[in-house]
Amino acid sequence: MYGDAAARYCEEAAARFGLEGHPAPAGRAAEGGERPCGPPRRHPLSPGARDPGAPGPGFPLFIVSNCQDGYIEAFFQAHGLGKFFKDYENPGRTGKPKGDNIALVVQRNGLKKPLYIGDTQGDYNAATQAGVPFLHAAYGFGHIDREVPHVDAFADIPAAVKRLSPP
């Protein structure tokens, strides 16, 4: 599952699967906070994300975001990325905070070994509230106030997921 890093992951997945011209949500709240969704903007992809021959991640993908209702759907529709994600949730649909929405996606999909990948303290706090292990995307927009498993590059995510959430 992905939080604030979802847009960056979507961009990188789009590049990996040969899609071009993919925007990311704009804006960022105070350090450790959540980035609000807003008009699309472009930002550079992480190294390794453009390898067109790379296989898919090999595990199911989900998004839990603080975006308003309709934003994720519009992003999927505009860029053809919906097929890569099994489910998603946001407070615009449920009226619930991120931690509750993470738990909802876990329960709704019968996930036995979920792993939440995020890049802010808010992501860590929400995953902890939901009782879901957390992987910090340290190349993202925030930092975490304690030692947690992390990756320094997008390309490191599949190996970290296999290590932290083995089949």
PDB file of C-alpha atoms in Angstrom:
ATOM      1  CA  MET A   1       0.000   0.000   0.000  1.00  0.00           C
ATOM      2  CA  TYR A   2       1.159   3.486  -0.718  1.00  0.00           C
ATOM      3  CA  GLY A   3       0.388   6.845   0.843  1.00  0.00           C
ATOM      4  CA  ASP A   4       2.029  10.148   0.016  1.00  0.00           C
ATOM      5  CA  ALA A   5       4.515   8.261  -2.112  1.00  0.00           C
ATOM      6  CA  ALA A   6       1.601   6.986  -4.231  1.00  0.00           C
ATOM      7  CA  ALA A   7       1.787   9.734  -6.817  1.00  0.00           C
ATOM      8  CA  ARG A   8       5.545   9.298  -7.194  1.00  0.00           C
ATOM      9  CA  TYR A   9       5.103   5.520  -7.448  1.00  0.00           C
ATOM     10  CA  CYS A  10       2.337   5.999 -10.041  1.00  0.00           C
ATOM     11  CA  GLU A  11       4.630   8.228 -12.074  1.00  0.00           C
ATOM     12  CA  GLU A  12       7.444   5.739 -11.866  1.00  0.00           C
ATOM     13  CA  ALA A  13       5.172   2.806 -12.650  1.00  0.00           C
ATOM     14  CA  ALA A  14       3.881   4.738 -15.668  1.00  0.00           C
ATOM     15  CA  ALA A  15       7.445   5.237 -16.876  1.00  0.00           C
ATOM     16  CA  ARG A  16       8.293   1.601 -16.178  1.00  0.00           C
ATOM     17  CA  PHE A  17       5.309   0.466 -18.240  1.00  0.00           C
ATOM     18  CA  GLY A  18       6.012   2.880 -21.089  1.00  0.00           C
ATOM     19  CA  LEU A  19       3.423   5.578 -20.367  1.00  0.00           C
ATOM     20  CA  GLU A  20       4.595   9.156 -20.841  1.00  0.00           C
ATOM     21  CA  GLY A  21       3.505  12.597 -19.667  1.00  0.00           C
ATOM     22  CA  HIS A  22       2.328  11.549 -16.224  1.00  0.00           C
ATOM     23  CA  PRO A  23       1.697  14.339 -13.663  1.00  0.00           C
ATOM     24  CA  ALA A  24       1.994  14.134  -9.881  1.00  0.00           C
ATOM     25  CA  PRO A  25      -0.020  15.916  -7.205  1.00  0.00           C
ATOM     26  CA  ALA A  26       1.361  19.318  -6.312  1.00  0.00           C
ATOM     27  CA  GLY A  27       1.951  20.832  -2.926  1.00  0.00           C
ATOM     28  CA  ARG A  28       3.325  19.754   0.395  1.00  0.00           C
ATOM     29  CA  ALA A  29       2.282  20.484   3.933  1.00  0.00           C
ATOM     30  CA  ALA A  30       4.680  21.275   6.766  1.00  0.00           C
ATOM     31  CA  GLU A  31       7.509  18.804   7.398  1.00  0.00           C
ATOM     32  CA  GLY A  32       6.127  15.485   8.539  1.00  0.00           C
ATOM     33  CA  GLY A  33       2.635  16.424   7.380  1.00  0.00           C
ATOM     34  CA  GLU A  34       0.606  15.300   4.431  1.00  0.00           C
ATOM     35  CA  ARG A  35       0.809  16.765   0.951  1.00  0.00           C
ATOM     36  CA  PRO A  36      -2.552  18.044  -0.199  1.00  0.00           C
ATOM     37  CA  CYS A  37      -3.747  16.985  -3.620  1.00  0.00           C
ATOM     38  CA  GLY A  38      -3.878  19.760  -6.128  1.00  0.00           C
ATOM     39  CA  PRO A  39      -3.286  20.583  -9.759  1.00  0.00           C
ATOM     40  CA  PRO A  40      -0.838  18.235 -11.457  1.00  0.00           C
ATOM     41  CA  ARG A  41       2.816  19.158 -11.796  1.00  0.00           C
ATOM     42  CA  ARG A  42       5.839  17.266 -13.071  1.00  0.00           C
ATOM     43  CA  HIS A  43       8.893  16.224 -11.084  1.00  0.00           C
ATOM     44  CA  PRO A  44      11.873  14.008 -11.926  1.00  0.00           C
ATOM     45  CA  LEU A  45      11.579  10.265 -11.587  1.00  0.00           C
ATOM     46  CA  SER A  46      13.782   8.240  -9.295  1.00  0.00           C
ATOM     47  CA  PRO A  47      16.771   6.482 -10.858  1.00  0.00           C
ATOM     48  CA  GLY A  48      15.876   3.039 -12.165  1.00  0.00           C
ATOM     49  CA  ALA A  49      12.234   3.857 -12.795  1.00  0.00           C
ATOM     50  CA  ARG A  50      12.585   4.120 -16.560  1.00  0.00           C
ATOM     51  CA  ASP A  51      13.747   0.564 -17.265  1.00  0.00           C
ATOM     52  CA  PRO A  52      11.098  -0.570 -19.782  1.00  0.00           C
ATOM     53  CA  GLY A  53      12.226  -4.197 -19.546  1.00  0.00           C
ATOM     54  CA  ALA A  54      11.773  -4.428 -15.792  1.00  0.00           C
ATOM     55  CA  PRO A  55       9.022  -6.752 -14.588  1.00  0.00           C
ATOM     56  CA  GLY A  56       6.066  -5.519 -12.586  1.00  0.00           C
ATOM     57  CA  PRO A  57       6.466  -5.439  -8.827  1.00  0.00           C
ATOM     58  CA  GLY A  58       5.237  -9.020  -8.295  1.00  0.00           C
ATOM     59  CA  PHE A  59       2.879  -8.078  -5.468  1.00  0.00           C
ATOM     60  CA  PRO A  60      -0.566  -6.449  -5.334  1.00  0.00           C
ATOM     61  CA  LEU A  61      -0.695  -2.664  -5.108  1.00  0.00           C
ATOM     62  CA  PHE A  62      -3.153  -0.477  -3.208  1.00  0.00           C
ATOM     63  CA  ILE A  63      -3.342   3.264  -2.576  1.00  0.00           C
ATOM     64  CA  VAL A  64      -4.524   5.000   0.572  1.00  0.00           C
ATOM     65  CA  SER A  65      -4.278   8.751   0.198  1.00  0.00           C
ATOM     66  CA  ASN A  66      -5.513  11.945   1.787  1.00  0.00           C
ATOM     67  CA  CYS A  67      -6.710  13.173  -1.597  1.00  0.00           C
ATOM     68  CA  GLN A  68     -10.257  14.302  -2.113  1.00  0.00           C
ATOM     69  CA  ASP A  69     -12.804  12.000  -3.702  1.00  0.00           C
ATOM     70  CA  GLY A  70     -12.301  11.650  -7.432  1.00  0.00           C
ATOM     71  CA  TYR A  71      -8.627  12.578  -7.580  1.00  0.00           C
ATOM     72  CA  ILE A  72      -7.218   9.044  -7.669  1.00  0.00           C
ATOM     73  CA  GLU A  73      -9.907   7.976 -10.125  1.00  0.00           C
ATOM     74  CA  ALA A  74      -9.084  10.913 -12.418  1.00  0.00           C
ATOM     75  CA  PHE A  75      -5.377  10.117 -12.186  1.00  0.00           C
ATOM     76  CA  PHE A  76      -6.020   6.467 -13.093  1.00  0.00           C
ATOM     77  CA  GLN A  77      -8.296   7.414 -15.987  1.00  0.00           C
ATOM     78  CA  ALA A  78      -5.971  10.055 -17.393  1.00  0.00           C
ATOM     79  CA  HIS A  79      -2.909   7.808 -17.307  1.00  0.00           C
ATOM     80  CA  GLY A  80      -4.202   4.264 -17.581  1.00  0.00           C
ATOM     81  CA  LEU A  81      -2.771   3.244 -14.217  1.00  0.00           C
ATOM     82  CA  GLY A  82      -5.893   1.850 -12.562  1.00  0.00           C
ATOM     83  CA  LYS A  83      -5.145  -1.632 -13.883  1.00  0.00           C
ATOM     84  CA  PHE A  84      -2.022  -1.788 -11.705  1.00  0.00           C
ATOM     85  CA  PHE A  85      -3.879  -1.201  -8.426  1.00  0.00           C
ATOM     86  CA  LYS A  86      -6.343  -3.617  -6.823  1.00  0.00           C
ATOM     87  CA  ASP A  87      -8.034  -1.063  -4.554  1.00  0.00           C
ATOM     88  CA  TYR A  88      -7.717   2.447  -3.191  1.00  0.00           C
ATOM     89  CA  GLU A  89      -9.251   4.650  -0.536  1.00  0.00           C
ATOM     90  CA  ASN A  90      -9.388   8.272   0.562  1.00  0.00           C
ATOM     91  CA  PRO A  91     -11.264  10.350   3.138  1.00  0.00           C
ATOM     92  CA  GLY A  92     -13.465  11.907   0.465  1.00  0.00           C
ATOM     93  CA  ARG A  93     -15.132   8.526   0.009  1.00  0.00           C
ATOM     94  CA  THR A  94     -15.202   7.374   3.621  1.00  0.00           C
ATOM     95  CA  GLY A  95     -14.972  10.488   5.778  1.00  0.00           C
ATOM     96  CA  LYS A  96     -12.311   8.631   7.796  1.00  0.00           C
ATOM     97  CA  PRO A  97      -8.668   9.504   8.533  1.00  0.00           C
ATOM     98  CA  LYS A  98      -5.802   7.741   6.774  1.00  0.00           C
ATOM     99  CA  GLY A  99      -5.155   5.173   9.536  1.00  0.00           C
ATOM    100  CA  ASP A 100      -8.781   4.035   9.440  1.00  0.00           C
ATOM    101  CA  ASN A 101      -8.676   3.889   5.638  1.00  0.00           C
ATOM    102  CA  ILE A 102      -5.527   1.748   5.713  1.00  0.00           C
ATOM    103  CA  ALA A 103      -7.297  -0.680   8.059  1.00  0.00           C
ATOM    104  CA  LEU A 104     -10.355  -0.603   5.787  1.00  0.00           C
ATOM    105  CA  VAL A 105      -8.325  -1.532   2.686  1.00  0.00           C
ATOM    106  CA  VAL A 106      -6.561  -4.320   4.608  1.00  0.00           C
ATOM    107  CA  GLN A 107      -9.871  -5.732   5.847  1.00  0.00           C
ATOM    108  CA  ARG A 108     -11.768  -5.258   2.569  1.00  0.00           C
ATOM    109  CA  ASN A 109      -9.070  -7.108   0.606  1.00  0.00           C
ATOM    110  CA  GLY A 110      -8.307  -9.802   3.198  1.00  0.00           C
ATOM    111  CA  LEU A 111      -4.635  -8.820   3.296  1.00  0.00           C
ATOM    112  CA  LYS A 112      -2.586 -11.128   5.519  1.00  0.00           C
ATOM    113  CA  LYS A 113       0.831  -9.434   5.277  1.00  0.00           C
ATOM    114  CA  PRO A 114       0.253  -5.815   4.285  1.00  0.00           C
ATOM    115  CA  LEU A 115       3.097  -3.324   4.137  1.00  0.00           C
ATOM    116  CA  TYR A 116       2.497   0.413   3.928  1.00  0.00           C
ATOM    117  CA  ILE A 117       5.053   2.395   1.940  1.00  0.00           C
ATOM    118  CA  GLY A 118       5.111   6.104   2.639  1.00  0.00           C
ATOM    119  CA  ASP A 119       7.387   9.078   2.862  1.00  0.00           C
ATOM    120  CA  THR A 120       6.105  11.241   5.732  1.00  0.00           C
ATOM    121  CA  GLN A 121       5.681  11.075   9.467  1.00  0.00           C
ATOM    122  CA  GLY A 122       1.923  11.196   8.863  1.00  0.00           C
ATOM    123  CA  ASP A 123       2.165   8.039   6.745  1.00  0.00           C
ATOM    124  CA  TYR A 124       4.120   6.297   9.501  1.00  0.00           C
ATOM    125  CA  ASN A 125       1.620   7.393  12.162  1.00  0.00           C
ATOM    126  CA  ALA A 126      -1.357   6.207  10.087  1.00  0.00           C
ATOM    127  CA  ALA A 127       0.222   2.824   9.329  1.00  0.00           C
ATOM    128  CA  THR A 128       1.070   2.375  13.015  1.00  0.00           C
ATOM    129  CA  GLN A 129      -2.497   3.287  14.005  1.00  0.00           C
ATOM    130  CA  ALA A 130      -3.759   0.658  11.559  1.00  0.00           C
ATOM    131  CA  GLY A 131      -1.318  -1.968  12.886  1.00  0.00           C
ATOM    132  CA  VAL A 132       0.421  -2.271   9.506  1.00  0.00           C
ATOM    133  CA  PRO A 133       4.222  -2.482   9.143  1.00  0.00           C
ATOM    134  CA  PHE A 134       5.793   0.570   7.477  1.00  0.00           C
ATOM    135  CA  LEU A 135       8.527   1.023   4.876  1.00  0.00           C
ATOM    136  CA  HIS A 136       9.892   4.559   4.581  1.00  0.00           C
ATOM    137  CA  ALA A 137      10.471   5.804   1.033  1.00  0.00           C
ATOM    138  CA  ALA A 138      13.407   7.921   2.189  1.00  0.00           C
ATOM    139  CA  TYR A 139      13.861   9.414  -1.280  1.00  0.00           C
ATOM    140  CA  GLY A 140      10.456  11.079  -0.862  1.00  0.00           C
ATOM    141  CA  PHE A 141       9.283  14.274   0.790  1.00  0.00           C
ATOM    142  CA  GLY A 142       9.643  13.719   4.530  1.00  0.00           C
ATOM    143  CA  HIS A 143      11.480  12.054   7.347  1.00  0.00           C
ATOM    144  CA  ILE A 144      10.426   9.744  10.174  1.00  0.00           C
ATOM    145  CA  ASP A 145      11.231  10.518  13.814  1.00  0.00           C
ATOM    146  CA  ARG A 146      12.616   7.031  14.545  1.00  0.00           C
ATOM    147  CA  GLU A 147      14.527   4.218  12.899  1.00  0.00           C
ATOM    148  CA  VAL A 148      12.287   2.262  10.552  1.00  0.00           C
ATOM    149  CA  PRO A 149      12.992   0.050   7.557  1.00  0.00           C
ATOM    150  CA  HIS A 150      13.627   2.274   4.556  1.00  0.00           C
ATOM    151  CA  VAL A 151      14.615   2.376   0.915  1.00  0.00           C
ATOM    152  CA  ASP A 152      16.759   5.103  -0.602  1.00  0.00           C
ATOM    153  CA  ALA A 153      15.626   4.554  -4.190  1.00  0.00           C
ATOM    154  CA  PHE A 154      12.481   3.526  -6.000  1.00  0.00           C
ATOM    155  CA  ALA A 155      14.303   0.555  -7.529  1.00  0.00           C
ATOM    156  CA  ASP A 156      14.887  -0.864  -4.010  1.00  0.00           C
ATOM    157  CA  ILE A 157      11.177  -1.238  -3.208  1.00  0.00           C
ATOM    158  CA  PRO A 158      10.570  -4.766  -4.611  1.00  0.00           C
ATOM    159  CA  ALA A 159      13.483  -6.306  -2.687  1.00  0.00           C
ATOM    160  CA  ALA A 160      12.458  -4.501   0.508  1.00  0.00           C
ATOM    161  CA  VAL A 161       8.869  -5.681   0.148  1.00  0.00           C
ATOM    162  CA  LYS A 162      10.007  -9.278  -0.310  1.00  0.00           C
ATOM    163  CA  ARG A 163      12.286  -8.965   2.744  1.00  0.00           C
ATOM    164  CA  LEU A 164       9.694  -7.312   5.001  1.00  0.00           C
ATOM    165  CA  SER A 165       6.560  -9.096   3.818  1.00  0.00           C
ATOM    166  CA  PRO A 166       7.608 -12.502   2.476  1.00  0.00           C
ATOM    167  CA  PRO A 167       4.976 -14.769   0.888  1.00  0.00           C
TER     168      PRO A 167
END
